[in-house]
C-alpha cells in the first residue's frame, strides 16, 4: 500500500525525499468510512497535504487523514492529532473478527494492530468464566471475549468517559449486553464496590498497570489467571514484570506461577510491550 502512496507522489515530492514518506500507517474504520493516521517527518511537512491526498487515492475508504502530533500521554493514553485533509468528523465503525467498534481515535485509545493479541486472550478464556477487564477502553477485549465465548461474563472498567460511552454503545452493537457490564471510573475506586472474585483479570495498561496490582490480586480467585501488561526494556523483556507480579501475590500471602511470557509489540528499539500470564 505504501509503495502505492510513494508511486502517487513521484514528481510531486522530490525523489530525494520520497523515502521519508511513511512506510506504514494505521487505518481505523470500515469499507464505508475510515481514518488514516500518519506520522509525517519534519523534512516533508511541506508536502503533507499531497501525501494525505495520495493516501486517500490509494485507499478509497479513507475519508480523513490525521497527523500524529505527539506520543501517547496522560491517563487516557491518547495523543494529539491534527486533521490534514478530509472529513472533520473522525468517528468511525471499526470492524475486527466479526465485531464492530465505534470510536473516534481523537478522543480515545484504540489500536487496530492489537487485534491478534485480543484474539489470543479470547481463545485463552474458557467458557463460563467470570472475567474482569481493567482499563477497557472502547471495549475491544471484553467484546471479543464475549463474542467468542457465549457463556462468559465480563466486567469492564474505564476512566475516560468518551471511551466508556463508546464501550456501552459497542456492547449493544455486538449484542453482548446481557454478558458485559461497562463501568465508568478509576479501577482503584470501582474495585471497592466489586463484591466478587474473578476467574481471569486483564490489565492492559502497559505504562502503569503495575500500580494497580495491589487492587487486582485480591480480586482474583485462588487459581485464577492474571494477564499483566508491562512496558519493558530490550535488555530484559520479562524480569521486571515477573518480579512485580510475584511480589504482588506474595504481599497477599499467595504464590504466583508464571505460565506464559509474551512480547506483544515493539515500540522502539529500546522498548517493548510484554505480557506476563500468572496463576496464583
Ligand atoms: N483495553 C483498551 C484497548 O485495548 O483498546 C484500552 C487500553 S489503553 C492502553 C488503557 C486505557 O486505560 C485507556 O483507555 C485509559 O483511559 C484507561 N485508564 C487509565 N487509567 C485508568 C484507571 N485508573 N482506571 C480505569 N481506566 C484507566
mmCIF file of N, CA, C and O and ligand atoms in Angstrom, residues 75-77 109-111 114 118 134-138 140-141 157-160 163 185-187 204-206 212, ligand 1:
data_model
loop_
_atom_site.group_PDB
_atom_site.id
_atom_site.type_symbol
_atom_site.label_atom_id
_atom_site.label_comp_id
_atom_site.label_asym_id
_atom_site.label_seq_id
_atom_site.Cartn_x
_atom_site.Cartn_y
_atom_site.Cartn_z
ATOM 1 N N UNK A 75 -3.447 10.005 31.468
ATOM 2 C CA UNK A 75 -4.127 8.790 31.946
ATOM 3 C C UNK A 75 -4.913 8.086 30.842
ATOM 4 O O UNK A 75 -5.040 6.871 30.838
ATOM 5 N N UNK A 76 -5.452 8.879 29.897
ATOM 6 C CA UNK A 76 -6.306 8.273 28.869
ATOM 7 C C UNK A 76 -5.505 7.637 27.732
ATOM 8 O O UNK A 76 -6.073 7.005 26.850
ATOM 9 N N UNK A 77 -4.182 7.821 27.735
ATOM 10 C CA UNK A 77 -3.280 7.261 26.713
ATOM 11 C C UNK A 77 -3.730 7.671 25.294
ATOM 12 O O UNK A 77 -3.681 6.866 24.353
ATOM 13 N N UNK A 109 -8.205 5.809 23.232
ATOM 14 C CA UNK A 109 -7.149 4.888 22.805
ATOM 15 C C UNK A 109 -7.787 3.761 22.001
ATOM 16 O O UNK A 109 -8.775 3.169 22.423
ATOM 17 N N UNK A 110 -7.219 3.458 20.851
ATOM 18 C CA UNK A 110 -7.582 2.234 20.144
ATOM 19 C C UNK A 110 -6.461 1.898 19.179
ATOM 20 O O UNK A 110 -5.967 2.775 18.477
ATOM 21 N N UNK A 111 -6.048 0.641 19.137
ATOM 22 C CA UNK A 111 -5.005 0.235 18.195
ATOM 23 C C UNK A 111 -5.477 -0.969 17.376
ATOM 24 O O UNK A 111 -5.664 -2.059 17.918
ATOM 25 N N UNK A 114 -3.552 -4.390 17.577
ATOM 26 C CA UNK A 114 -3.616 -5.329 18.695
ATOM 27 C C UNK A 114 -4.686 -6.401 18.511
ATOM 28 O O UNK A 114 -4.986 -7.152 19.434
ATOM 29 N N UNK A 118 -5.770 -9.561 21.007
ATOM 30 C CA UNK A 118 -7.132 -9.734 21.538
ATOM 31 C C UNK A 118 -7.622 -11.153 21.240
ATOM 32 O O UNK A 118 -8.253 -11.794 22.078
ATOM 33 N N UNK A 134 -9.763 -4.638 33.329
ATOM 34 C CA UNK A 134 -9.426 -3.289 33.797
ATOM 35 C C UNK A 134 -8.972 -2.474 32.583
ATOM 36 O O UNK A 134 -8.513 -3.037 31.602
ATOM 37 N N UNK A 135 -9.080 -1.167 32.619
ATOM 38 C CA UNK A 135 -8.551 -0.291 31.556
ATOM 39 C C UNK A 135 -9.121 -0.702 30.185
ATOM 40 O O UNK A 135 -8.379 -0.933 29.237
ATOM 41 N N UNK A 136 -10.438 -0.791 30.094
ATOM 42 C CA UNK A 136 -11.083 -1.487 28.975
ATOM 43 C C UNK A 136 -11.290 -0.651 27.722
ATOM 44 O O UNK A 136 -11.704 -1.191 26.691
ATOM 45 N N UNK A 137 -11.033 0.658 27.766
ATOM 46 C CA UNK A 137 -11.156 1.479 26.559
ATOM 47 C C UNK A 137 -12.556 1.403 25.961
ATOM 48 O O UNK A 137 -13.559 1.426 26.681
ATOM 49 N N UNK A 138 -12.621 1.293 24.631
ATOM 50 C CA UNK A 138 -13.927 1.241 23.955
ATOM 51 C C UNK A 138 -14.501 -0.177 23.967
ATOM 52 O O UNK A 138 -15.513 -0.451 23.317
ATOM 53 N N UNK A 140 -12.813 -3.382 23.230
ATOM 54 C CA UNK A 140 -12.474 -4.458 22.287
ATOM 55 C C UNK A 140 -12.194 -5.802 22.960
ATOM 56 O O UNK A 140 -12.587 -6.844 22.423
ATOM 57 N N UNK A 141 -11.549 -5.791 24.132
ATOM 58 C CA UNK A 141 -11.221 -7.078 24.767
ATOM 59 C C UNK A 141 -12.463 -7.770 25.332
ATOM 60 O O UNK A 141 -12.718 -8.938 24.992
ATOM 61 N N UNK A 157 -13.872 -1.924 33.136
ATOM 62 C CA UNK A 157 -13.742 -0.657 33.876
ATOM 63 C C UNK A 157 -12.866 0.315 33.084
ATOM 64 O O UNK A 157 -11.751 -0.037 32.678
ATOM 65 N N UNK A 158 -13.375 1.529 32.884
ATOM 66 C CA UNK A 158 -12.644 2.523 32.085
ATOM 67 C C UNK A 158 -12.858 3.920 32.668
ATOM 68 O O UNK A 158 -13.950 4.278 33.081
ATOM 69 N N UNK A 159 -11.776 4.704 32.676
ATOM 70 C CA UNK A 159 -11.778 6.042 33.269
ATOM 71 C C UNK A 159 -12.182 7.150 32.298
ATOM 72 O O UNK A 159 -12.811 8.138 32.701
ATOM 73 N N UNK A 160 -11.812 7.002 31.014
ATOM 74 C CA UNK A 160 -12.097 8.051 30.030
ATOM 75 C C UNK A 160 -13.586 7.988 29.660
ATOM 76 O O UNK A 160 -14.050 7.001 29.086
ATOM 77 N N UNK A 163 -14.372 6.985 26.078
ATOM 78 C CA UNK A 163 -14.141 5.558 25.811
ATOM 79 C C UNK A 163 -15.248 4.720 26.455
ATOM 80 O O UNK A 163 -15.767 3.781 25.838
ATOM 81 N N UNK A 185 -15.095 4.707 35.608
ATOM 82 C CA UNK A 185 -14.425 5.102 36.848
ATOM 83 C C UNK A 185 -12.992 4.653 36.912
ATOM 84 O O UNK A 185 -12.490 3.960 36.022
ATOM 85 N N UNK A 186 -12.357 5.043 38.004
ATOM 86 C CA UNK A 186 -10.970 4.659 38.272
ATOM 87 C C UNK A 186 -10.986 3.245 38.852
ATOM 88 O O UNK A 186 -11.718 2.976 39.822
ATOM 89 N N UNK A 187 -10.162 2.367 38.279
ATOM 90 C CA UNK A 187 -10.115 0.969 38.731
ATOM 91 C C UNK A 187 -9.993 0.886 40.258
ATOM 92 O O UNK A 187 -10.646 0.060 40.905
ATOM 93 N N UNK A 204 -4.599 -4.376 30.728
ATOM 94 C CA UNK A 204 -3.959 -3.854 29.516
ATOM 95 C C UNK A 204 -3.590 -2.370 29.593
ATOM 96 O O UNK A 204 -4.064 -1.545 28.794
ATOM 97 N N UNK A 205 -2.733 -2.024 30.544
ATOM 98 C CA UNK A 205 -2.234 -0.640 30.661
ATOM 99 C C UNK A 205 -0.712 -0.727 30.845
ATOM 100 O O UNK A 205 -0.205 -0.637 31.971
ATOM 101 N N UNK A 206 0.033 -0.936 29.728
ATOM 102 C CA UNK A 206 1.461 -1.235 29.878
ATOM 103 C C UNK A 206 2.229 -0.180 30.669
ATOM 104 O O UNK A 206 3.134 -0.508 31.416
ATOM 105 N N UNK A 212 -1.520 -0.972 39.916
ATOM 106 C CA UNK A 212 -2.840 -1.482 40.281
ATOM 107 C C UNK A 212 -2.811 -2.968 40.627
ATOM 108 O O UNK A 212 -3.858 -3.575 40.807
HETATM 109 N N1 LIG B 1 -8.035 -2.073 26.674
HETATM 110 C C1 LIG B 1 -8.235 -0.998 25.723
HETATM 111 C C2 LIG B 1 -7.778 -1.436 24.350
HETATM 112 O O1 LIG B 1 -7.098 -2.455 24.251
HETATM 113 O O2 LIG B 1 -8.106 -0.743 23.383
HETATM 114 C C3 LIG B 1 -7.574 0.300 26.160
HETATM 115 C C4 LIG B 1 -6.114 0.188 26.502
HETATM 116 S S1 LIG B 1 -5.331 1.758 26.818
HETATM 117 C C5 LIG B 1 -3.629 1.294 26.736
HETATM 118 C C6 LIG B 1 -5.547 1.959 28.573
HETATM 119 C C7 LIG B 1 -6.895 2.511 28.981
HETATM 120 O O3 LIG B 1 -6.913 2.586 30.401
HETATM 121 C C8 LIG B 1 -7.218 3.916 28.469
HETATM 122 O O4 LIG B 1 -8.445 3.884 27.804
HETATM 123 C C9 LIG B 1 -7.308 4.767 29.746
HETATM 124 O O5 LIG B 1 -8.272 5.773 29.664
HETATM 125 C C10 LIG B 1 -7.652 3.726 30.803
HETATM 126 N N2 LIG B 1 -7.237 4.044 32.186
HETATM 127 C C11 LIG B 1 -6.084 4.615 32.590
HETATM 128 N N3 LIG B 1 -6.042 4.700 33.934
HETATM 129 C C12 LIG B 1 -7.191 4.143 34.411
HETATM 130 C C13 LIG B 1 -7.728 3.917 35.701
HETATM 131 N N4 LIG B 1 -7.068 4.300 36.804
HETATM 132 N N5 LIG B 1 -8.926 3.313 35.819
HETATM 133 C C14 LIG B 1 -9.607 2.932 34.701
HETATM 134 N N6 LIG B 1 -9.152 3.105 33.436
HETATM 135 C C15 LIG B 1 -7.958 3.714 33.287
#
